[in-house]
């Protein structure tokens, strides 16, 4: 498996397993199947509500496949309701407890938006948020640095951060995030943000690489474009005797990003992992380049406030 390298020389496999929307009954099967076929990178989050099941599956699979803990890179994310400096370590410790782990390999600030501490579910109105003045992102970030100092996490980063938000953070700290996890696929290629991250030695993880078609309807637009049914992607798949999902995953890998397709189906989990074996050529890349339409499956609209407090999460 191709690996990407953090600033300190540590590495992480390019293809990982996503776990958002993987329901509690199925996520354990998915994690077990993934580790069985060779995945060594699992993407989790407190907000996915399934970390306990992921933790049990990790424990069982480590024994079943004789895998050492240090050979699997496990990511989790700080939810929006724990951005206050004093809430970060307790939230991380809950996640470690649920995942049955002593440490995480990577901990990310999930979104650049702060909810009222401990808020369950989605915000109903502006009173369910903390403004950037009440919960400055630099204070959240300093708590993430403290978590790393204490050895609870090996690497720290952010998710859903625009170039502007990264640049703002850069003016306030000498320790830039090591990772930015963002939506990336042929319809949303984000070359500028990718270049900024590269220039600042920030690794990038591509989420929703297959178009996230199992998202709840409330997060879907009418007539949204399908990546898996795209004609260009399907033609390239036929050319390489591969599947459309494999083309989308390998495209992300060949752009030197990490990629975390979600599946709870053991056959598709294996298919996705095997995408590493196909090789796209220049013509494929140039055809895929022309598909960019700046289309977001996850708009972030659900995190925008009526007031000016949080508007336009991605600064576009
Ligand atoms: P994906 O783009 O990975 O798509 C998942 C969907 O694709 C599911 O319906 C899955 O079905 C299906 N699928 C998986 N493999 C195949 C295949 N080979 N052929 C056809 N269909 C397939 O969506 P996600 O939005 O889940 O993104 C991936 C991961 O990224 C998340 O699970 C999460 O870990 C992370 N993420 C992070 C975000 C953040 O804010 N940081 C936001 C969104 C995602 P099935 O399970 O039945 O196989
Ligand atoms: C709002 C959904 C976040 C998935 O990571």
XYZ file of C-alpha atoms and ligand atoms in Angstrom:
369
model
C 0.000 0.000 0.000
C 1.208 3.502 -0.813
C 1.908 5.618 2.272
C 2.037 9.357 2.863
C 4.526 10.904 5.238
C 3.910 13.392 8.044
C 6.380 16.176 8.834
C 8.055 14.035 11.510
C 8.605 11.116 9.113
C 5.760 8.968 10.420
C 3.643 7.360 7.689
C -0.005 6.501 7.061
C -1.571 4.258 4.405
C -3.202 6.159 1.568
C -6.437 4.137 1.615
C -8.442 3.931 4.832
C -11.923 2.787 5.784
C -14.592 5.466 6.357
C -17.176 4.809 9.081
C -19.722 7.659 8.876
C -23.271 6.239 8.548
C -22.000 2.710 9.207
C -24.677 1.550 11.584
C -23.805 -0.074 14.894
C -24.733 -3.586 13.764
C -22.614 -3.395 10.626
C -19.594 -1.293 11.524
C -17.878 -4.115 13.441
C -18.206 -6.430 10.436
C -16.798 -3.666 8.234
C -13.771 -2.991 10.455
C -13.082 -6.721 10.772
C -13.377 -7.254 7.013
C -11.140 -4.260 6.320
C -8.363 -5.377 8.651
C -8.683 -8.882 7.209
C -8.008 -7.737 3.632
C -5.143 -5.464 4.632
C -6.485 -2.002 5.544
C -4.297 -0.418 8.229
C -6.064 2.945 8.430
C -9.537 3.499 9.902
C -11.354 6.849 9.989
C -13.714 7.390 12.935
C -15.428 10.258 14.752
C -17.291 10.735 18.005
C -20.165 12.208 15.989
C -20.637 8.939 14.049
C -22.088 7.354 17.197
C -20.387 4.005 16.549
C -16.968 4.265 18.186
C -17.793 1.665 20.857
C -18.564 -0.891 18.150
C -15.444 0.101 16.197
C -13.411 -0.348 19.404
C -14.750 -3.864 20.038
C -14.078 -4.834 16.425
C -10.513 -3.478 16.578
C -9.806 -5.443 19.750
C -11.202 -8.674 18.298
C -9.510 -8.228 14.908
C -6.081 -7.430 16.382
C -6.165 -10.862 18.041
C -7.800 -12.683 15.106
C -5.254 -11.437 12.547
C -2.271 -11.062 14.940
C -2.056 -7.338 14.182
C 0.005 -5.063 16.423
C -1.758 -1.888 17.564
C 1.071 0.293 16.212
C 0.565 -1.106 12.711
C -2.947 0.361 12.385
C -3.481 4.120 12.062
C -6.684 5.231 13.758
C -8.180 8.672 13.312
C -10.972 10.277 15.301
C -12.455 13.751 15.446
C -13.425 16.302 18.060
C -17.104 17.136 17.712
C -18.407 20.697 17.482
C -19.874 20.559 21.005
C -16.450 20.278 22.683
C -14.452 23.171 21.235
C -13.932 24.973 24.536
C -10.313 24.527 25.613
C -11.314 22.656 28.781
C -13.651 20.287 26.888
C -11.114 18.962 24.366
C -9.200 16.488 26.524
C -12.338 15.024 28.143
C -13.873 14.523 24.672
C -10.690 12.845 23.456
C -10.611 10.606 26.538
C -14.228 9.533 25.891
C -13.270 8.595 22.345
C -10.216 6.636 23.561
C -12.418 4.878 26.074
C -14.992 3.962 23.406
C -12.341 2.821 20.949
C -10.545 0.844 23.714
C -7.278 2.561 22.796
C -4.431 4.134 24.758
C -3.735 6.664 22.023
C -5.010 7.847 18.633
C -2.791 8.188 15.593
C -4.611 11.283 14.408
C -7.133 13.604 16.056
C -8.913 16.246 13.986
C -11.102 19.249 14.764
C -14.142 17.983 12.828
C -15.596 21.346 11.699
C -14.570 24.984 12.163
C -17.867 25.644 13.964
C -18.487 25.609 17.738
C -21.744 24.435 19.315
C -22.903 25.034 22.847
C -20.834 22.687 25.083
C -22.361 19.239 25.311
C -25.163 20.007 22.819
C -26.810 16.773 21.703
C -28.046 16.610 18.128
C -28.202 19.528 15.720
C -28.406 23.181 16.732
C -31.958 24.562 16.662
C -31.119 28.247 16.661
C -28.219 30.623 17.257
C -28.307 30.048 21.021
C -27.009 26.533 20.365
C -23.710 27.927 19.035
C -20.664 29.564 20.594
C -19.358 32.467 18.565
C -15.715 32.501 17.388
C -15.109 35.018 20.196
C -16.569 32.671 22.817
C -14.649 29.655 21.458
C -11.665 30.915 19.442
C -10.288 28.161 17.221
C -6.751 28.906 18.460
C -7.819 27.884 21.987
C -9.250 24.622 20.669
C -6.028 24.140 18.717
C -3.875 24.762 21.808
C -5.788 22.006 23.619
C -5.119 19.699 20.641
C -1.397 20.521 21.002
C -1.644 19.659 24.695
C -3.225 16.289 23.807
C -0.275 15.577 21.544
C 2.196 16.669 24.233
C 0.559 14.259 26.667
C 1.005 11.388 24.194
C -2.742 10.810 23.809
C -2.464 11.428 20.065
C 0.453 11.073 17.654
C -0.715 13.648 15.115
C -3.236 16.470 15.117
C -5.098 18.236 12.381
C -8.317 19.775 11.184
C -11.171 18.983 8.861
C -13.324 21.161 6.611
C -10.840 24.033 6.897
C -10.595 26.439 3.955
C -7.302 28.000 2.889
C -8.419 31.195 4.644
C -9.021 29.375 7.931
C -5.644 27.614 7.704
C -3.924 30.909 6.920
C -5.686 32.584 9.891
C -4.531 29.802 12.187
C -0.994 30.133 10.808
C -0.828 33.723 12.064
C -1.573 32.492 15.604
C 0.555 29.357 16.031
C 3.951 27.927 15.099
C 2.417 24.458 14.958
C 0.274 24.097 11.875
C -2.151 21.165 11.508
C -0.544 18.013 10.129
C -3.690 17.028 8.215
C -6.724 18.671 6.638
C -9.578 16.253 5.888
C -11.835 17.709 3.194
C -14.375 16.746 0.580
C -12.455 15.835 -2.594
C -13.520 13.998 -5.741
C -13.621 14.715 -9.487
C -16.565 17.137 -9.101
C -14.734 19.069 -6.343
C -11.015 18.929 -7.043
C -9.886 21.866 -4.859
C -6.476 22.296 -6.521
C -5.746 25.615 -4.812
C -6.393 24.288 -1.333
C -4.375 21.176 -2.136
C -1.422 23.300 -3.255
C -1.645 25.463 -0.138
C -1.605 22.356 2.045
C 1.348 20.909 0.135
C 3.298 24.159 0.477
C 2.703 24.060 4.224
C 3.415 20.329 4.650
C -0.185 19.617 5.595
C -1.327 16.196 4.387
C -4.800 16.026 2.853
C -7.448 13.320 3.241
C -10.214 13.077 0.644
C -13.628 12.374 2.129
C -16.823 11.352 0.303
C -14.668 10.101 -2.616
C -17.563 8.070 -4.070
C -20.189 10.787 -3.727
C -21.595 9.814 -0.322
C -24.831 8.476 -1.791
C -25.994 6.957 1.529
C -26.247 10.391 3.153
C -29.582 11.151 4.807
C -32.046 12.736 2.368
C -32.036 15.885 4.498
C -28.406 16.435 3.399
C -29.071 15.759 -0.288
C -29.883 18.202 -3.036
C -32.483 17.418 -5.685
C -30.946 15.863 -8.788
C -27.442 15.758 -7.401
C -24.845 14.421 -9.870
C -23.689 10.839 -9.403
C -19.961 10.156 -9.478
C -20.326 6.383 -9.686
C -22.593 6.717 -12.764
C -20.469 9.325 -14.507
C -19.787 8.289 -18.124
C -16.131 9.354 -18.174
C -15.410 7.470 -14.935
C -17.222 4.392 -16.259
C -15.306 4.455 -19.567
C -11.986 4.696 -17.718
C -13.095 1.827 -15.459
C -13.831 -0.415 -18.471
C -10.440 0.487 -19.993
C -8.639 -0.744 -16.856
C -10.938 -3.696 -16.186
C -11.800 -1.980 -12.925
C -14.926 -0.591 -11.273
C -15.945 3.089 -11.167
C -15.292 3.125 -7.401
C -11.761 1.850 -7.992
C -11.100 4.617 -10.511
C -12.337 7.276 -8.085
C -10.235 5.910 -5.230
C -7.070 5.465 -7.281
C -7.487 8.948 -8.745
C -7.344 10.334 -5.194
C -4.284 8.215 -4.363
C -2.478 9.343 -7.515
C -3.038 12.960 -6.484
C -1.048 12.169 -3.322
C -4.004 12.480 -0.997
C -5.258 9.947 1.504
C -8.721 8.608 0.746
C -11.277 6.988 3.048
C -14.162 5.324 1.134
C -16.929 4.097 3.429
C -18.507 0.699 3.015
C -20.078 -1.882 5.297
C -20.143 -4.481 2.533
C -17.126 -6.859 2.783
C -16.942 -7.344 -1.007
C -16.940 -3.624 -1.694
C -14.439 -3.080 1.142
C -12.057 -5.459 -0.636
C -12.824 -3.952 -4.052
C -11.999 -0.486 -2.722
C -8.727 -1.668 -1.186
C -7.719 -3.353 -4.464
C -8.018 -0.070 -6.335
C -4.354 0.373 -5.409
C -3.563 -2.157 -8.169
C -4.837 -0.110 -11.106
C -2.806 2.624 -12.725
C -4.402 5.628 -14.383
C -2.554 7.249 -17.272
C -2.151 10.872 -18.325
C -5.159 10.707 -20.627
C -7.351 9.438 -17.753
C -6.140 12.236 -15.501
C -6.780 14.858 -18.133
C -10.319 13.552 -18.762
C -11.060 13.493 -15.028
C -9.636 17.003 -14.645
C -12.333 18.297 -16.976
C -15.080 16.919 -14.683
C -14.481 19.507 -11.956
C -17.674 21.475 -11.362
C -17.039 22.711 -7.846
C -19.894 20.577 -6.588
C -20.135 19.886 -2.855
C -22.153 16.940 -1.564
C -21.671 18.289 1.969
C -22.481 21.977 1.785
C -22.051 22.761 5.471
C -25.361 24.690 5.275
C -26.620 22.851 8.330
C -23.935 24.590 10.396
C -24.774 28.113 9.296
C -26.405 30.485 11.740
C -29.200 32.953 11.097
C -26.984 35.725 12.416
C -23.554 36.543 10.988
C -21.907 34.261 13.588
C -21.240 31.362 11.205
C -21.901 32.021 7.557
C -20.354 30.330 4.600
C -18.415 27.596 6.400
C -16.045 27.086 3.456
C -15.357 30.829 2.911
C -16.494 30.701 -0.714
P -18.377 7.735 0.257
O -18.126 8.676 -0.847
O -17.263 6.914 0.798
O -19.577 6.813 -0.191
C -20.152 5.848 0.621
C -21.255 5.175 -0.188
O -20.663 4.474 -1.291
C -22.053 4.155 0.580
O -23.383 4.206 0.100
C -21.419 2.824 0.185
O -22.345 1.779 0.302
C -21.079 3.098 -1.264
N -19.924 2.307 -1.738
C -18.775 2.002 -1.090
N -17.951 1.291 -1.878
C -18.594 1.123 -3.054
C -18.257 0.476 -4.266
N -17.088 -0.150 -4.409
N -19.165 0.510 -5.277
C -20.352 1.146 -5.127
N -20.726 1.781 -4.009
C -19.846 1.781 -2.973
O -19.077 8.583 1.409
P -18.798 9.148 2.842
O -19.470 10.456 2.892
O -19.147 8.133 3.832
O -17.224 9.445 2.918
C -16.264 8.506 3.304
C -15.767 8.746 4.735
O -15.169 10.017 4.859
C -16.881 8.780 5.788
O -17.427 7.523 6.060
C -16.141 9.422 6.941
O -15.282 8.486 7.564
C -15.353 10.515 6.197
N -16.093 11.795 6.118
C -15.620 12.849 6.849
C -16.277 14.061 6.840
C -15.754 15.177 7.635
O -16.498 16.147 7.866
N -14.518 15.134 8.062
C -17.494 14.256 6.051
C -17.879 13.114 5.266
C -17.186 11.941 5.301
P -22.062 0.417 1.157
O -21.668 0.821 2.544
O -23.364 -0.279 1.096
O -20.980 -0.307 0.411
C -22.005 16.365 9.137
C -21.373 15.093 8.731
C -19.983 14.943 9.122
C -19.429 13.693 8.620
O -18.079 13.610 8.978
